Short mmCIF file of C-alpha atoms in Angstrom, two decimals:
data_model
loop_
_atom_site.label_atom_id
_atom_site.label_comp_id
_atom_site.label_asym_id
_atom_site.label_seq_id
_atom_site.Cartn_x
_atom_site.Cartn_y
_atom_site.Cartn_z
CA UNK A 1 0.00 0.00 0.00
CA UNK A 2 1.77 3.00 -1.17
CA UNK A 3 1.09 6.43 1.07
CA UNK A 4 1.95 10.08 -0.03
CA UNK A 5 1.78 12.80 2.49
CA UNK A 6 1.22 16.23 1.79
CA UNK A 7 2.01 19.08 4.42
CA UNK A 8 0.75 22.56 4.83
CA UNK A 9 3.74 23.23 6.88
CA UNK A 10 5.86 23.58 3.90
CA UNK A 11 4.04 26.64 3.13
CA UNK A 12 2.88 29.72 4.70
CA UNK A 13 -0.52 29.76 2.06
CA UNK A 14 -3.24 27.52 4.14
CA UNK A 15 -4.46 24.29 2.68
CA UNK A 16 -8.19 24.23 2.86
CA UNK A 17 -9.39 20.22 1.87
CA UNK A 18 -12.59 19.99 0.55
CA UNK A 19 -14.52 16.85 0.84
CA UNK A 20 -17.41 15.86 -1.76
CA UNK A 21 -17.04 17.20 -5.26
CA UNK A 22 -21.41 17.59 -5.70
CA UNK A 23 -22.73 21.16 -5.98
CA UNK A 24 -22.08 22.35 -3.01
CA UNK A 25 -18.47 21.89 -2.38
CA UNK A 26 -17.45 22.58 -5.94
CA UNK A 27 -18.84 26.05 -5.74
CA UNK A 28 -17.47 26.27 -1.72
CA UNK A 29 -13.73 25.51 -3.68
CA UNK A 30 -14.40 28.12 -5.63
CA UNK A 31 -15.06 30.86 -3.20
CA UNK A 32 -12.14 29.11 -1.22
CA UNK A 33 -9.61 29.27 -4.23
CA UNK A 34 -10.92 33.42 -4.75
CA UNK A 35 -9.59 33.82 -1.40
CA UNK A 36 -6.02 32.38 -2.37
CA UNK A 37 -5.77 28.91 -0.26
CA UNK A 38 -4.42 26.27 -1.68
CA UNK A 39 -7.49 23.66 -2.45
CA UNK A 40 -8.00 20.38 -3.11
CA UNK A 41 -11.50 18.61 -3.39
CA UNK A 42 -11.57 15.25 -2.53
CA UNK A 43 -14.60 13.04 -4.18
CA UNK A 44 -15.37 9.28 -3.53
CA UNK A 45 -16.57 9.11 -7.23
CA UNK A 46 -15.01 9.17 -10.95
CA UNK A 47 -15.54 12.51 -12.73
CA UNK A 48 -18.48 13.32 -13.73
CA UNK A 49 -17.40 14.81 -16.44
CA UNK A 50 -15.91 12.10 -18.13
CA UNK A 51 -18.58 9.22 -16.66
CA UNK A 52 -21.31 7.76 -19.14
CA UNK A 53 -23.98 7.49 -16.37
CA UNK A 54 -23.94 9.94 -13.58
CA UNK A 55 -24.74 8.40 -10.10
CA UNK A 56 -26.42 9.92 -7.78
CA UNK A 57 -29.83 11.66 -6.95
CA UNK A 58 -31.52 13.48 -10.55
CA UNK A 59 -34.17 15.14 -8.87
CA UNK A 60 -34.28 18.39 -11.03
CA UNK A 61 -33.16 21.52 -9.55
CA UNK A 62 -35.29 25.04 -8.82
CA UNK A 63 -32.35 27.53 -8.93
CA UNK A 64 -33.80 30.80 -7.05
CA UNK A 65 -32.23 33.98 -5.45
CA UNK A 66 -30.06 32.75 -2.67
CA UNK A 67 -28.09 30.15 -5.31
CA UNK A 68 -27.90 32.75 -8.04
CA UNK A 69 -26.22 35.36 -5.57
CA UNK A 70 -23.62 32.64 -4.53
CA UNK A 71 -22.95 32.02 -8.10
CA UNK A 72 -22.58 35.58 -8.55
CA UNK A 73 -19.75 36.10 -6.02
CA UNK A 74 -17.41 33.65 -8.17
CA UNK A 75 -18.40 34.91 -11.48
CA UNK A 76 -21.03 32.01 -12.71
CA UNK A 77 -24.60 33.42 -12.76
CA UNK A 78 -24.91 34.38 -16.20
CA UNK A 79 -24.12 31.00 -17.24
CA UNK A 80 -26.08 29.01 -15.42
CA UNK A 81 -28.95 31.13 -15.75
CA UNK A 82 -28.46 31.10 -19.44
CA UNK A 83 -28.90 27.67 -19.62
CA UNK A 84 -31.63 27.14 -17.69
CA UNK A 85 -35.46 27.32 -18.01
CA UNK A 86 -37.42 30.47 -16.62
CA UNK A 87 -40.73 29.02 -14.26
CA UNK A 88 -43.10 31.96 -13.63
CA UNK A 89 -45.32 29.94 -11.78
CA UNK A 90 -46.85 26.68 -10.37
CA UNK A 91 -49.34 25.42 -12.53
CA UNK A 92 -52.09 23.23 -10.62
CA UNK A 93 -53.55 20.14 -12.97
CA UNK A 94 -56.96 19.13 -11.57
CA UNK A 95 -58.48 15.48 -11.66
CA UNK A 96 -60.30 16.55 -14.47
CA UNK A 97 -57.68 17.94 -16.64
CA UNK A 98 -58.43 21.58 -15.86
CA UNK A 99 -54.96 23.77 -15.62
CA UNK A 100 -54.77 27.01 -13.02
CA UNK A 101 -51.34 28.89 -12.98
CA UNK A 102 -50.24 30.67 -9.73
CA UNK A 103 -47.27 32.79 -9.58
CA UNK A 104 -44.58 32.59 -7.85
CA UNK A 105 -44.31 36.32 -6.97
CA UNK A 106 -44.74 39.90 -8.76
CA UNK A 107 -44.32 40.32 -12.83
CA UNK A 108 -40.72 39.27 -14.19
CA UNK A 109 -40.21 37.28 -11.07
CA UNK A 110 -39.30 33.48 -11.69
CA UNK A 111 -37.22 30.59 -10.66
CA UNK A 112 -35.00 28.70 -12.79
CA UNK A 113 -35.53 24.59 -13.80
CA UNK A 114 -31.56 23.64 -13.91
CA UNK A 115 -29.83 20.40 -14.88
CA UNK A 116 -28.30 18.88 -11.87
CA UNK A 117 -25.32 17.08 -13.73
CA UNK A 118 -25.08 19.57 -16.00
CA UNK A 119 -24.54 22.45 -13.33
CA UNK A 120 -22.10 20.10 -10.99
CA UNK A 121 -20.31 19.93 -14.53
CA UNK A 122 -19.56 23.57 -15.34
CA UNK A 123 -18.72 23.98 -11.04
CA UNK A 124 -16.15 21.22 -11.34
CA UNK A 125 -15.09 23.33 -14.66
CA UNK A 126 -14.85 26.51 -13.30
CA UNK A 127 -13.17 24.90 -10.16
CA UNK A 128 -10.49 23.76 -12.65
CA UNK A 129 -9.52 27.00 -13.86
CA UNK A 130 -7.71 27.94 -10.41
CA UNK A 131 -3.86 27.80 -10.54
CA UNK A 132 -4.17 27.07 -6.64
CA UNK A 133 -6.92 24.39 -6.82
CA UNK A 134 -6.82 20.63 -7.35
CA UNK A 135 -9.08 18.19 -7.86
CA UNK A 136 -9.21 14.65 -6.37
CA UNK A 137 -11.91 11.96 -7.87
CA UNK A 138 -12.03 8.25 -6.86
CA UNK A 139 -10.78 9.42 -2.95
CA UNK A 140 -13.25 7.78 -0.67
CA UNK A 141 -12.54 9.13 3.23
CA UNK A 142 -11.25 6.87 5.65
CA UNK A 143 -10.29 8.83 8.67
CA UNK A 144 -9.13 11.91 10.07
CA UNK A 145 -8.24 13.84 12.92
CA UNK A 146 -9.72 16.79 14.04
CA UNK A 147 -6.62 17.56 16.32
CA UNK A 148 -3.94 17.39 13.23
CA UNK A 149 -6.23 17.83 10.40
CA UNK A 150 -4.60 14.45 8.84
CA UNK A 151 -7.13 12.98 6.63
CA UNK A 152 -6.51 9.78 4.92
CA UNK A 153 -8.25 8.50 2.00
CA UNK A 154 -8.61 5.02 0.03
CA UNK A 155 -8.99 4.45 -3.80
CA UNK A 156 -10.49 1.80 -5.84
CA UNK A 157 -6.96 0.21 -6.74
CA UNK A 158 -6.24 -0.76 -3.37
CA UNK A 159 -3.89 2.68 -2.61
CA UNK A 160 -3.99 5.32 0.27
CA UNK A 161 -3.36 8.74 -0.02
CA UNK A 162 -2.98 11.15 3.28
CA UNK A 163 -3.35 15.03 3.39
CA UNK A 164 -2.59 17.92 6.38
CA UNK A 165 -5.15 20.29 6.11
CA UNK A 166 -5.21 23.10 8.00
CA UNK A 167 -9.26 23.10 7.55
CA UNK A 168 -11.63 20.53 6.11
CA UNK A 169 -15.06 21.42 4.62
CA UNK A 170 -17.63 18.35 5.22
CA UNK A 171 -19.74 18.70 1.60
CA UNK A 172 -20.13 15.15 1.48
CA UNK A 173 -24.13 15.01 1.30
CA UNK A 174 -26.64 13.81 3.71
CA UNK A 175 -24.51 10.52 4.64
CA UNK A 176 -21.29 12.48 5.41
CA UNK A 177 -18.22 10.56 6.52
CA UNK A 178 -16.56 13.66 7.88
CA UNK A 179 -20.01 14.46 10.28
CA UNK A 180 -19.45 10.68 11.28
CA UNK A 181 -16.45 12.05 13.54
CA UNK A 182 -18.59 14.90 14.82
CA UNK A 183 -20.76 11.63 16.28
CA UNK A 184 -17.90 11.21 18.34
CA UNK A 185 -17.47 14.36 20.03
CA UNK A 186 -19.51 15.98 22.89
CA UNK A 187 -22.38 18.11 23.05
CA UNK A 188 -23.12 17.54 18.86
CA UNK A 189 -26.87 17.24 18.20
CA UNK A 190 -27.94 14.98 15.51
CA UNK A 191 -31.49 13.54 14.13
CA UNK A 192 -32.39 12.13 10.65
CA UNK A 193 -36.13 11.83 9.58
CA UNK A 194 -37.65 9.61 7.02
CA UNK A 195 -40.33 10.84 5.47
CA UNK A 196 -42.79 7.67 4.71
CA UNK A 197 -43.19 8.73 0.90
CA UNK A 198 -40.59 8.10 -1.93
CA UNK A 199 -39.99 9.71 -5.11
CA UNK A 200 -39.59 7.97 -8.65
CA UNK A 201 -38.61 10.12 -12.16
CA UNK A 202 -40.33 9.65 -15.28
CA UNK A 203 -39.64 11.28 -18.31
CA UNK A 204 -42.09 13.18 -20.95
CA UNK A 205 -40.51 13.42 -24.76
CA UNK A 206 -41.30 16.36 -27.00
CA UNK A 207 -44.30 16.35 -29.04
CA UNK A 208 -43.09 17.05 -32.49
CA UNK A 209 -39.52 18.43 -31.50
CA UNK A 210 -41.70 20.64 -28.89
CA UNK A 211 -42.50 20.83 -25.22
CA UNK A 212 -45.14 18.78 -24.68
CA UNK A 213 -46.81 20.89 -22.16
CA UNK A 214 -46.31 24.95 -21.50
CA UNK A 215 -42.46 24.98 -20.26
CA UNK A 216 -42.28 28.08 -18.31
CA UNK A 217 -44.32 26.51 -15.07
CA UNK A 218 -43.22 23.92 -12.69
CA UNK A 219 -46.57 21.38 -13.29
CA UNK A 220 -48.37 20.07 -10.01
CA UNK A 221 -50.73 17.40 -9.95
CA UNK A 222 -51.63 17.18 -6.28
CA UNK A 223 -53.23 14.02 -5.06
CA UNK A 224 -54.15 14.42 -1.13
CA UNK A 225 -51.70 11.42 -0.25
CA UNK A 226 -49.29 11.47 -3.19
CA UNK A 227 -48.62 14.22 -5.84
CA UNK A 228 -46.38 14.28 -9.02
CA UNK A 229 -44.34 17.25 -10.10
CA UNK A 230 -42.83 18.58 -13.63
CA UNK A 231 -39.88 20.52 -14.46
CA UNK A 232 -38.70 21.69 -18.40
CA UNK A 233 -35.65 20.42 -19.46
CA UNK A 234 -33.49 22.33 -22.59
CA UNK A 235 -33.89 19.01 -24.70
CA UNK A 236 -37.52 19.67 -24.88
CA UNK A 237 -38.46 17.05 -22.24
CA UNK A 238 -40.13 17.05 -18.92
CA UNK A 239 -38.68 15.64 -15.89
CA UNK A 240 -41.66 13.73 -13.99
CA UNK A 241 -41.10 13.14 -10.32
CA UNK A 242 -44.01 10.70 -8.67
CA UNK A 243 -44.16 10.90 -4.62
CA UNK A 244 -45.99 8.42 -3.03
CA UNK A 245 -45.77 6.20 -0.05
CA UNK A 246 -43.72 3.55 -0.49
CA UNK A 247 -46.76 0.98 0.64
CA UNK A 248 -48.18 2.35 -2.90
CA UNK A 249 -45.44 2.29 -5.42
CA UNK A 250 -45.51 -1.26 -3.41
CA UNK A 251 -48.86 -2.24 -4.64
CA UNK A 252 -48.62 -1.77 -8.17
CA UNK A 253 -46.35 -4.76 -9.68
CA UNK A 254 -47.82 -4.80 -13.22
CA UNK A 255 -47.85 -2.78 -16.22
CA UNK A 256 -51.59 -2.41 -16.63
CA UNK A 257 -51.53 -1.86 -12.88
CA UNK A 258 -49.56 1.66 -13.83
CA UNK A 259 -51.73 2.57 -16.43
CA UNK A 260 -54.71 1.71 -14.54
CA UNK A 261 -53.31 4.08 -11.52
CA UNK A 262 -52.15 6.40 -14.06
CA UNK A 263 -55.97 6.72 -15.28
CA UNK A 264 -56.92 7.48 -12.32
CA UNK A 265 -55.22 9.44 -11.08
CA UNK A 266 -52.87 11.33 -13.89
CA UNK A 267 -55.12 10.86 -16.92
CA UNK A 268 -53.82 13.73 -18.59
CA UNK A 269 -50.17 12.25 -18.30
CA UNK A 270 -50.48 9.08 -19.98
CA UNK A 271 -50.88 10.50 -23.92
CA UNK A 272 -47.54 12.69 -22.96
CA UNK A 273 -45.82 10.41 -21.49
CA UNK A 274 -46.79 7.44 -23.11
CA UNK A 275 -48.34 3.86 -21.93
CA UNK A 276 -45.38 2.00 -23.20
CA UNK A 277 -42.71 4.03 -21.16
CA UNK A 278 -44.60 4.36 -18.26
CA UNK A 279 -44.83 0.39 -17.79
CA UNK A 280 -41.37 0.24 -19.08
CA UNK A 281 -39.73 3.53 -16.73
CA UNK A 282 -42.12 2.76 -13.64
CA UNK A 283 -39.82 -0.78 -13.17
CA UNK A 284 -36.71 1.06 -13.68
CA UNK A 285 -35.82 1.90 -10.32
CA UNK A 286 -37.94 1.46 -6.86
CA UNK A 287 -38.86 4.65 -5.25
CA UNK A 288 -36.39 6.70 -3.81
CA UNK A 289 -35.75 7.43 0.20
CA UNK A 290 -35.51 11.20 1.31
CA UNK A 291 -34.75 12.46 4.67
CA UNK A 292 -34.07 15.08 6.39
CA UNK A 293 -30.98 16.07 8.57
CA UNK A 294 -30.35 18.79 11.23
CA UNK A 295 -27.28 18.89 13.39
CA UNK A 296 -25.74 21.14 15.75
CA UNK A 297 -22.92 22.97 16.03
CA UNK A 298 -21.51 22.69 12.38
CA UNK A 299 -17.87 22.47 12.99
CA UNK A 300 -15.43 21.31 15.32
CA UNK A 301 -12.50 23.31 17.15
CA UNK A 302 -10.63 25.55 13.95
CA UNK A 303 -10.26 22.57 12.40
CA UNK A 304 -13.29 21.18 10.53
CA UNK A 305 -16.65 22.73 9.16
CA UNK A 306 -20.16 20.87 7.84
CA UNK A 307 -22.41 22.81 4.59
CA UNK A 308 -24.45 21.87 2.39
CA UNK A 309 -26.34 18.45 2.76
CA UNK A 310 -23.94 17.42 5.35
CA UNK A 311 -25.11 19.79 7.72
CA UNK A 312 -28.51 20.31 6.86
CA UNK A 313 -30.29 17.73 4.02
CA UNK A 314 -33.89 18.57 3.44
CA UNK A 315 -37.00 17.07 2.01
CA UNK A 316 -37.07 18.45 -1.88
CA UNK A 317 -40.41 20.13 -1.63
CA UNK A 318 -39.57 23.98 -1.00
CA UNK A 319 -36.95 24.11 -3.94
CA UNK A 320 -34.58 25.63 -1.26
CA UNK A 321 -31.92 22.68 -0.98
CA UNK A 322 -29.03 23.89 -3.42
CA UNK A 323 -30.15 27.36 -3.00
CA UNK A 324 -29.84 26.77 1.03
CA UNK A 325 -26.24 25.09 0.55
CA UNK A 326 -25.09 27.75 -2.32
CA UNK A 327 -26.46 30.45 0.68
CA UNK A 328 -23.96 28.50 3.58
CA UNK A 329 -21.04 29.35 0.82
CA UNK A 330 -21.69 32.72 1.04
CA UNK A 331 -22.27 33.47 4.32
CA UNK A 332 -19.53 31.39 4.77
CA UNK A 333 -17.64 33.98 2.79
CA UNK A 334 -19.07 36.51 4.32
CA UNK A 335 -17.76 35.90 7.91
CA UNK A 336 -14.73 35.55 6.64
CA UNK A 337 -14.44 38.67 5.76
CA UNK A 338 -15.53 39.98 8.80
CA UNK A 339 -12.75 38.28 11.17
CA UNK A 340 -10.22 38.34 8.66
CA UNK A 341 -10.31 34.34 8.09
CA UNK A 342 -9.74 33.37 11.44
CA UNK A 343 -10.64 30.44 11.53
CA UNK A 344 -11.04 29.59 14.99
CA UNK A 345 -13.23 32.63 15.34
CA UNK A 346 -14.88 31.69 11.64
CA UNK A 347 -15.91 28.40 12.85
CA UNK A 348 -17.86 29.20 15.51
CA UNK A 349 -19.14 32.38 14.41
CA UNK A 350 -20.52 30.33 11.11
CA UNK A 351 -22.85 27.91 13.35
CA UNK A 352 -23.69 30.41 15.49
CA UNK A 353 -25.22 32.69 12.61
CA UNK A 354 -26.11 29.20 10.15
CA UNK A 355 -27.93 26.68 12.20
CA UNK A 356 -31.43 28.66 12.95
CA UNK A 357 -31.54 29.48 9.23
CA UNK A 358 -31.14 25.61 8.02
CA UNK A 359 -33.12 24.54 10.74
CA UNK A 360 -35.75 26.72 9.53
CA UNK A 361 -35.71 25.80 5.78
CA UNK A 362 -35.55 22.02 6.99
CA UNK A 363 -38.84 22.84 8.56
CA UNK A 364 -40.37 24.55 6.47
CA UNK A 365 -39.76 22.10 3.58
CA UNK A 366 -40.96 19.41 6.05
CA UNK A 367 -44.03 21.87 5.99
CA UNK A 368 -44.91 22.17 2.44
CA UNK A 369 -44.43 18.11 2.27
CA UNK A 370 -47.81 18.19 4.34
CA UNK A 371 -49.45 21.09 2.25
CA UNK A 372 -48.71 20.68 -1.47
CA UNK A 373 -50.05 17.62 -1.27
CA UNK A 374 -53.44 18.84 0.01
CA UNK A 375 -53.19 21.36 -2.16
CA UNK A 376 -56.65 23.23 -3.22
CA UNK A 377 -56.60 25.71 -6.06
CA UNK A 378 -59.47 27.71 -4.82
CA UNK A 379 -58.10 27.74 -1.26
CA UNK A 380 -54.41 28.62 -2.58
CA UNK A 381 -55.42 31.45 -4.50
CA UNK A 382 -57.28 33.00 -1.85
CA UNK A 383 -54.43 32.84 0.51
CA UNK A 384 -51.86 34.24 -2.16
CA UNK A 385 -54.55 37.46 -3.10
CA UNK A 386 -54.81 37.91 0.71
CA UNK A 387 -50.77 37.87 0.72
CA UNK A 388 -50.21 40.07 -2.76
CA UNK A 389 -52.89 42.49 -2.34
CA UNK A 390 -51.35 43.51 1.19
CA UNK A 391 -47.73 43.63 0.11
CA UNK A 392 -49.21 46.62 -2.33
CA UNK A 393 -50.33 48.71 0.75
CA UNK A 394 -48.96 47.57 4.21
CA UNK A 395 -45.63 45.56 4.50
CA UNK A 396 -46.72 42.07 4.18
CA UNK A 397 -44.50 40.14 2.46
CA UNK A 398 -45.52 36.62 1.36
CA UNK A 399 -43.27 33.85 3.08
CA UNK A 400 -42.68 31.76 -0.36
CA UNK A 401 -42.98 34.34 -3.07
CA UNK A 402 -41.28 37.92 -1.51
CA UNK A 403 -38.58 36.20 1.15
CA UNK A 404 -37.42 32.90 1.09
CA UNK A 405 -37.19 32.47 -2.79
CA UNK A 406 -36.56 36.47 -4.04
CA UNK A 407 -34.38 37.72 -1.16
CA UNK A 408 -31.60 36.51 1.12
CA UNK A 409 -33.99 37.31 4.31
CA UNK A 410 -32.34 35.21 6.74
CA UNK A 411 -34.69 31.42 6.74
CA UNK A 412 -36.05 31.71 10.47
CA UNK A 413 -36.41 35.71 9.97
CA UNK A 414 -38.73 34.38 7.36
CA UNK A 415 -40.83 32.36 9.64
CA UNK A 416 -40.93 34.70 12.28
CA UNK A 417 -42.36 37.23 9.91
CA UNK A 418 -45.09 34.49 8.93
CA UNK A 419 -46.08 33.62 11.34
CA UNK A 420 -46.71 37.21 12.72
CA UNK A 421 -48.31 38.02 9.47
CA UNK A 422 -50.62 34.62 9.62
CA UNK A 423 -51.61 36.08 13.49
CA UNK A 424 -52.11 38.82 11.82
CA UNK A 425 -54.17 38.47 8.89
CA UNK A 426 -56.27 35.90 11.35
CA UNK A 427 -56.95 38.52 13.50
CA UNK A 428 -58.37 40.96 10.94
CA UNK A 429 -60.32 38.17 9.90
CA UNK A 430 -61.71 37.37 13.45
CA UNK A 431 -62.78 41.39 14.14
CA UNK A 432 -64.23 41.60 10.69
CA UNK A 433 -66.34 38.93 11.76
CA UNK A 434 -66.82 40.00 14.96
CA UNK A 435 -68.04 43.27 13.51
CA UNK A 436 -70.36 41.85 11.33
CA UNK A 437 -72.23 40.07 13.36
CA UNK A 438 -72.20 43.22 16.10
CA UNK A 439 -73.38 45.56 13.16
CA UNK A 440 -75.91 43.40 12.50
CA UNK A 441 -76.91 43.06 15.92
CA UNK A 442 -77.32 46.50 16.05
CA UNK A 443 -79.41 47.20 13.18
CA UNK A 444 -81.48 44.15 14.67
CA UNK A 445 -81.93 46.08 18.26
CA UNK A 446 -82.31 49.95 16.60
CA UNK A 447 -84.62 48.74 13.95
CA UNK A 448 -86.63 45.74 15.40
CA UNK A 449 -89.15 43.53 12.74
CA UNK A 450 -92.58 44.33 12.42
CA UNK A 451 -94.87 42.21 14.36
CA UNK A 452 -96.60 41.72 10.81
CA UNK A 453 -94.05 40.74 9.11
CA UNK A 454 -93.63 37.79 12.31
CA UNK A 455 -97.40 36.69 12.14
CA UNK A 456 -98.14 32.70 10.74
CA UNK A 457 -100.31 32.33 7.48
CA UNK A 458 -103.37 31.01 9.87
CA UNK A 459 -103.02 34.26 11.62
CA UNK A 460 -102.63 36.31 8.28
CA UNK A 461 -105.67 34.84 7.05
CA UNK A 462 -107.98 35.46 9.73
CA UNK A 463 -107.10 39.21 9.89
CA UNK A 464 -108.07 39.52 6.56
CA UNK A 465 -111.27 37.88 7.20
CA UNK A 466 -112.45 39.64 10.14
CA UNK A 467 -111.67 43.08 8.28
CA UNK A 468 -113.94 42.23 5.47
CA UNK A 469 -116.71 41.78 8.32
CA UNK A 470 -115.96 45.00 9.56
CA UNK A 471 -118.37 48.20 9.27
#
């Protein structure tokens, strides 16, 4: 077994070791190289650039604010944005076929349908272009120290390779090997969550070289229990993601068993995606596990710092999971700058500031797991009007639209403000109400009913008779 070492002591410029080469820590290498460390990303798989089938999770990605500001620090926005596809808004496809768009927030506003490979791609790219940056595929992490910073790493042809870092950034996903070691240590908080429903992809071709539905929304067809989303692709296609329960996807084993689901409920699905691919794609690959992590604190001594998934995986159904681990890059950054990258000042500083946010978003997506499912257009739409028509005249500020996907309002600043506005808006409703039924009360007591009008038919009847026999 042959073993290199590599010391930062030979040099006065720091060695920062990245490990996980996904989204997240290929953009954190950037900002890291921009500062002028010496980098090297570490990544248990082959390139991706060079691999014929990417592994890995394909769920497509909703690129909002908070990524496209990260991607803006290191000179990447325009790109990415250019090849992705604008979504204006969510649009709702009833039981019956009927579609209802809903925007996401005021005109010109929209989110962005990206490629997931594609965009960890052109990070591992732009990564490359650093004179002081280095990339390291097929490294899978062993061990390492949080004391030395000695990490040691083992490849697929049976070799080791060690590395003295003088700090290591945990982007290694939700199953991190570097937040194993935080396990270890005292007073580290950790829970994982499993939500009982799983996600499978299907795929919709073009119709005639064209989308095969309108490609500037991101199409919902909620289904109480279960609910399947849409996002454009540039090929023309749709991605298709199904979530369910797992006891469902369980219970169909057949093809006509799809279709016959699919009739149900999806009818509008199966001429776009077609009856032979759904039986064929539905058997491709079981449904899909997602959880959710939260930890606490996200780094250890000066040594060692959690982002991304690592720190804080959530449930895919606020859009916010890249955007939330571009966001720890930059903020990240930003403390950095404010304590002159010390980093055992950095460290802490960073979870102090992070871990409300990501707890937040984690909760929030957990949140919209629950109500997107349930999701009812009449319902919906009255809650946005309520939200949009008071952002015009008092400052409301609608949780989705206005702060968590078009600003960088910090995540649990966002829920704080919700929930005040909910209170609020509840309230109003409650007095007007109230006020009602005291005005009408009112009227009632100043301006009592006529006897008359209060008299039974019999009664009515009688009167008239007896007046007739009246002189």
């Amino acid at each position: 077994v042959s073993i290199m070492e590599e010391s930062s002591s030979t040099s006065t410029q720091k060695v920062v070791a990245v490990v996980g080469g996904g989204l997240v820590g290929a953009l954190n290498a950037c900002f890291l190289a921009k500062r002028g460390f010496s980098v090297e990303v570490f990544e248990a798989r082959e390139d991706i650039r060079k691999a014929q089938i990417v592994k890995g999770r394909s769920i497509n990605l909703a690129l909002s604010h908070r990524g496209r500001q990260a991607l803006k620090h290191v000179g990447m926005e325009e790109k990415i944005v250019s090849q992705g596809i604008p979504m204006h808004a969510r649009m709702i496809h009833s039981l019956g076929g009927k579609q209802s768009p809903i925007p996401y927030g005021k005109k010109g506003q929209y989110i962005l349908s990206v490629d997931r490979a594609n965009l960890n791609k052109e990070l591992l790219s732009e990564a490359e272009k650093y004179s002081n940056m280095k990339l390291n595929f097929d490294h899978k992490l062993k061990d390492w120290s949080a004391e030395t910073g000695l990490m040691t790493f083992d490849r697929s042809d049976g070799s080791k390779q060690q590395i003295r870092a003088d700090l290591i950034v945990g982007c290694d996903g939700a199953f991190s090997a570097i937040r194993k070691q935080f396990l270890r240590c005292g007073r580290f908080d950790y829970s994982q969550t499993y939500i009982p429903h799983g996600y499978m992809e299907l795929t919709m071709p073009p119709v005639n070289g064209e989308f095969a539905m309108k490609p500037n929304y991101l199409h919902i067809w909620p289904r109480n229990t279960f609910m399947m989303i849409a996002l454009p692709n540039l090929d023309k296609t749709f991605t298709c993601t199904l979530f369910m329960p797992f006891e469902e996807f369980e219970k169909i084993t057949t093809g006509d068993e799809v279709i016959e689901f699919f009739q149900k409920q999806f009818p509008d699905s199966i001429p776009l995606i077609g009856v032979d691919a759904l039986k064929r794609d539905y058997f491709r690959l079981p449904g899909q596990a997602m959880v959710s992590v939260k930890c606490c604190p996200y780094h250890i001594g000066d040594k060692c710092v959690l982002m991304g998934d690592a720190a804080h995986a959530v449930v895919p159904f606020y859009g916010q999971g890249m955007n939330a681990g571009f966001e720890d890059c930059i903020v990240f950054d930003e403390i950095m700058d404010q304590f002159s990258e010390d980093f055992s000042v950095v460290l802490p500083e960073y979870s102090r500031v992070r871990v409300p946010d990501d707890h937040a978003i984690a909760d929030l997506a957990m949140y919209n797991y629950i109500e997107v499912r349930f999701i009812q257009i009449s319902t919906l739409t009255m809650r946005i009007l309520i939200n949009f028509s008071t952002t015009q005249t008092v400052p409301f500020v609608s949780l989705y639209c206005f702060q968590v996907t078009f600003t960088r309002t910090r995540y649990h600043e966002a829920v704080k403000r919700w929930h005040w506005q909910n209170k609020v808006i509840n309230c109003g409703l409650l007095f007007s109400v109230t006020g009602g039924v005291l005005g009408a009360s009112y009227v009632l007591i100043k301006n009592p009913p006529s006897v008359n009008k209060l008299i039974t038919p019999a009664e009515e009847m009688w009167n008239r008779l007896t007046a007739v026999r009246t002189p």
